[in-house]
Short mmCIF file of C-alpha atoms in Angstrom, two decimals:
data_model
loop_
_atom_site.label_atom_id
_atom_site.label_comp_id
_atom_site.label_asym_id
_atom_site.label_seq_id
_atom_site.Cartn_x
_atom_site.Cartn_y
_atom_site.Cartn_z
CA MET W 158 -19.25 -2.09 -7.60
CA GLU W 159 -21.05 -1.89 -4.28
CA ASN W 160 -19.44 -0.21 -1.25
CA ASP W 161 -19.94 -3.37 0.81
CA ALA W 162 -17.49 -5.09 -1.59
CA PHE W 163 -14.71 -2.88 -0.19
CA GLU W 164 -12.44 -4.02 2.63
CA ILE W 165 -9.29 -2.59 4.13
CA ASP W 166 -6.42 -4.66 2.76
CA HIS W 167 -3.62 -2.85 4.57
CA VAL W 168 -2.47 0.42 6.03
CA ALA W 169 1.04 1.39 4.93
CA ILE W 170 3.58 3.16 7.11
CA ALA W 171 6.75 4.67 5.62
CA VAL W 172 9.81 3.91 7.77
CA GLU W 173 13.49 4.71 7.64
CA SER W 174 14.46 1.16 8.69
CA ILE W 175 12.38 -2.01 8.35
CA ASP W 176 14.56 -3.74 10.97
CA ALA W 177 14.07 -0.99 13.55
CA ALA W 178 10.34 -0.73 12.83
CA LEU W 179 9.88 -4.52 13.03
CA ALA W 180 11.67 -4.54 16.39
CA THR W 181 9.32 -1.83 17.68
CA PHE W 182 6.16 -3.50 16.40
CA LYS W 183 7.32 -6.80 17.92
CA LYS W 184 8.18 -5.26 21.29
CA ILE W 185 5.19 -2.95 21.65
CA TRP W 186 2.43 -4.79 19.77
CA ASP W 187 3.80 -8.37 19.58
CA LEU W 188 3.33 -8.32 15.79
CA GLN W 189 5.47 -10.45 13.48
CA PRO W 190 5.56 -10.17 9.69
CA ASP W 191 4.06 -12.96 7.67
CA HIS W 192 6.39 -11.96 4.85
CA VAL W 193 9.06 -9.47 3.89
CA GLU W 194 9.62 -8.71 0.23
CA ARG W 195 11.74 -6.41 -1.90
CA GLY W 196 9.81 -4.51 -4.57
CA GLU W 197 12.26 -3.81 -7.37
CA THR W 198 9.86 -1.69 -9.44
CA ASP W 199 8.87 0.56 -6.53
CA LYS W 200 12.38 0.50 -5.01
CA ILE W 201 11.14 -0.54 -1.57
CA THR W 202 11.31 -3.31 0.97
CA GLU W 203 7.94 -4.14 2.49
CA ALA W 204 7.00 -6.13 5.56
CA MET W 205 3.40 -7.25 6.04
CA LEU W 206 2.23 -7.64 9.65
CA PRO W 207 -1.13 -9.41 10.02
CA LEU W 208 -3.65 -7.50 12.10
CA GLY W 209 -7.17 -8.92 12.16
CA GLY W 210 -8.38 -9.39 8.61
CA ALA W 211 -5.95 -6.78 7.29
CA HIS W 212 -2.23 -5.97 7.53
CA LEU W 213 0.07 -3.17 8.57
CA GLN W 214 2.59 -2.69 5.79
CA LEU W 215 5.97 -1.21 6.62
CA LEU W 216 7.72 0.44 3.66
CA GLU W 217 11.45 1.17 3.58
CA PRO W 218 12.99 2.77 0.48
CA THR W 219 15.87 0.90 -1.16
CA ASP W 220 16.82 3.82 -3.38
CA GLU W 221 16.83 7.57 -2.74
CA THR W 222 14.79 8.13 -5.93
CA SER W 223 11.83 6.01 -4.80
CA THR W 224 8.53 7.68 -3.99
CA VAL W 225 8.79 6.36 -0.42
CA ALA W 226 12.23 8.00 -0.02
CA LYS W 227 10.78 11.29 -1.27
CA PHE W 228 7.84 10.89 1.11
CA LEU W 229 10.22 10.38 4.06
CA GLN W 230 12.28 13.43 3.04
CA ASN W 231 9.18 15.61 2.91
CA ARG W 232 7.05 14.23 5.75
CA GLY W 233 9.12 11.85 7.83
CA GLU W 234 7.95 8.47 9.05
CA GLY W 235 4.23 7.84 9.25
CA LEU W 236 1.07 6.95 7.38
CA HIS W 237 1.84 6.54 3.68
CA HIS W 238 -1.38 5.10 2.24
CA ILE W 239 -4.50 3.05 2.83
CA ALA W 240 -5.12 0.05 0.60
CA ILE W 241 -8.66 -0.97 -0.26
CA ARG W 242 -9.31 -4.53 -1.42
CA VAL W 243 -11.61 -4.71 -4.44
CA PRO W 244 -13.02 -7.80 -6.14
CA ASP W 245 -12.38 -6.48 -9.68
CA ILE W 246 -9.68 -3.83 -10.08
CA GLU W 247 -10.53 -3.09 -13.71
CA ALA W 248 -14.17 -2.36 -12.78
CA ALA W 249 -13.01 -0.24 -9.83
CA LEU W 250 -10.69 1.82 -12.06
CA ASP W 251 -13.47 2.28 -14.65
CA ARG W 252 -15.88 3.45 -11.92
CA LEU W 253 -13.33 5.87 -10.44
CA ARG W 254 -12.42 7.23 -13.88
CA ALA W 255 -16.13 7.78 -14.69
CA ALA W 256 -16.58 9.58 -11.35
CA GLY W 257 -13.73 11.96 -12.21
CA ALA W 258 -11.10 10.58 -9.82
CA GLU W 259 -7.48 11.42 -10.54
CA LEU W 260 -5.61 8.15 -11.02
CA ILE W 261 -1.88 7.71 -10.63
CA ASP W 262 -2.06 4.31 -12.34
CA GLN W 263 -4.37 4.26 -15.36
CA THR W 264 -4.17 0.47 -15.46
CA TRP W 265 -3.32 -2.06 -12.79
CA ARG W 266 0.15 -3.48 -12.29
CA ILE W 267 1.61 -6.27 -10.21
CA GLY W 268 2.46 -5.19 -6.66
CA GLY W 269 3.61 -6.89 -3.48
CA GLY W 270 2.59 -10.51 -3.06
CA GLY W 271 1.87 -10.70 -6.80
CA HIS W 272 -1.47 -8.89 -6.37
CA LYS W 273 -2.98 -6.48 -8.90
CA VAL W 274 -2.64 -2.89 -7.64
CA ALA W 275 -3.31 0.68 -8.76
CA PHE W 276 -3.02 4.01 -6.93
CA VAL W 277 -5.54 6.84 -6.71
CA HIS W 278 -4.10 10.34 -6.32
CA PRO W 279 -4.54 12.00 -2.91
CA HIS W 280 -6.36 14.91 -4.64
CA SER W 281 -9.31 12.54 -5.06
CA SER W 282 -9.33 11.33 -1.46
CA ASN W 283 -9.00 14.39 0.76
CA GLY W 284 -5.22 14.20 0.85
CA VAL W 285 -4.88 10.43 1.42
CA LEU W 286 -3.09 8.21 -1.08
CA ILE W 287 -5.33 5.19 -1.81
CA GLU W 288 -4.13 1.89 -3.23
CA LEU W 289 -6.58 -0.51 -4.84
CA VAL W 290 -5.71 -4.19 -4.39
CA GLU W 291 -7.21 -7.17 -6.14
CA ARG W 292 -5.76 -10.12 -4.28
CA THR W 293 -4.65 -13.12 -6.29
CA ASP W 294 -4.92 -15.48 -3.30
CA SER W 295 -8.59 -15.01 -2.47
#
């Protein structure tokens, strides 16, 4: 897995209200979502706003027990994670495991948009939560 195979897929922002955040991003930045989706497993609603070759992802918790709700309680609104697009998520997880990275997800799972995703613990990335994304549409 070469570093030039990596791309930013999206940058995620935790928000209290998707509707309020979408209104702000529309007014200030003239950004519109290309889709809004409810993630039942993660207990969130996400909105994906295209920005160049990547997206801004807005995350609103739908349940007070979700990790995004806990994040908002502890840190307030703001940067939640950075997602890195990888061509082969299984190879990426194997490489990270071999390098000693602490993985939240030992195997990939289906995330927003039906893509394969897995999270790397912030301890392995200088305090930043990293999501790996293998897109199913590219």
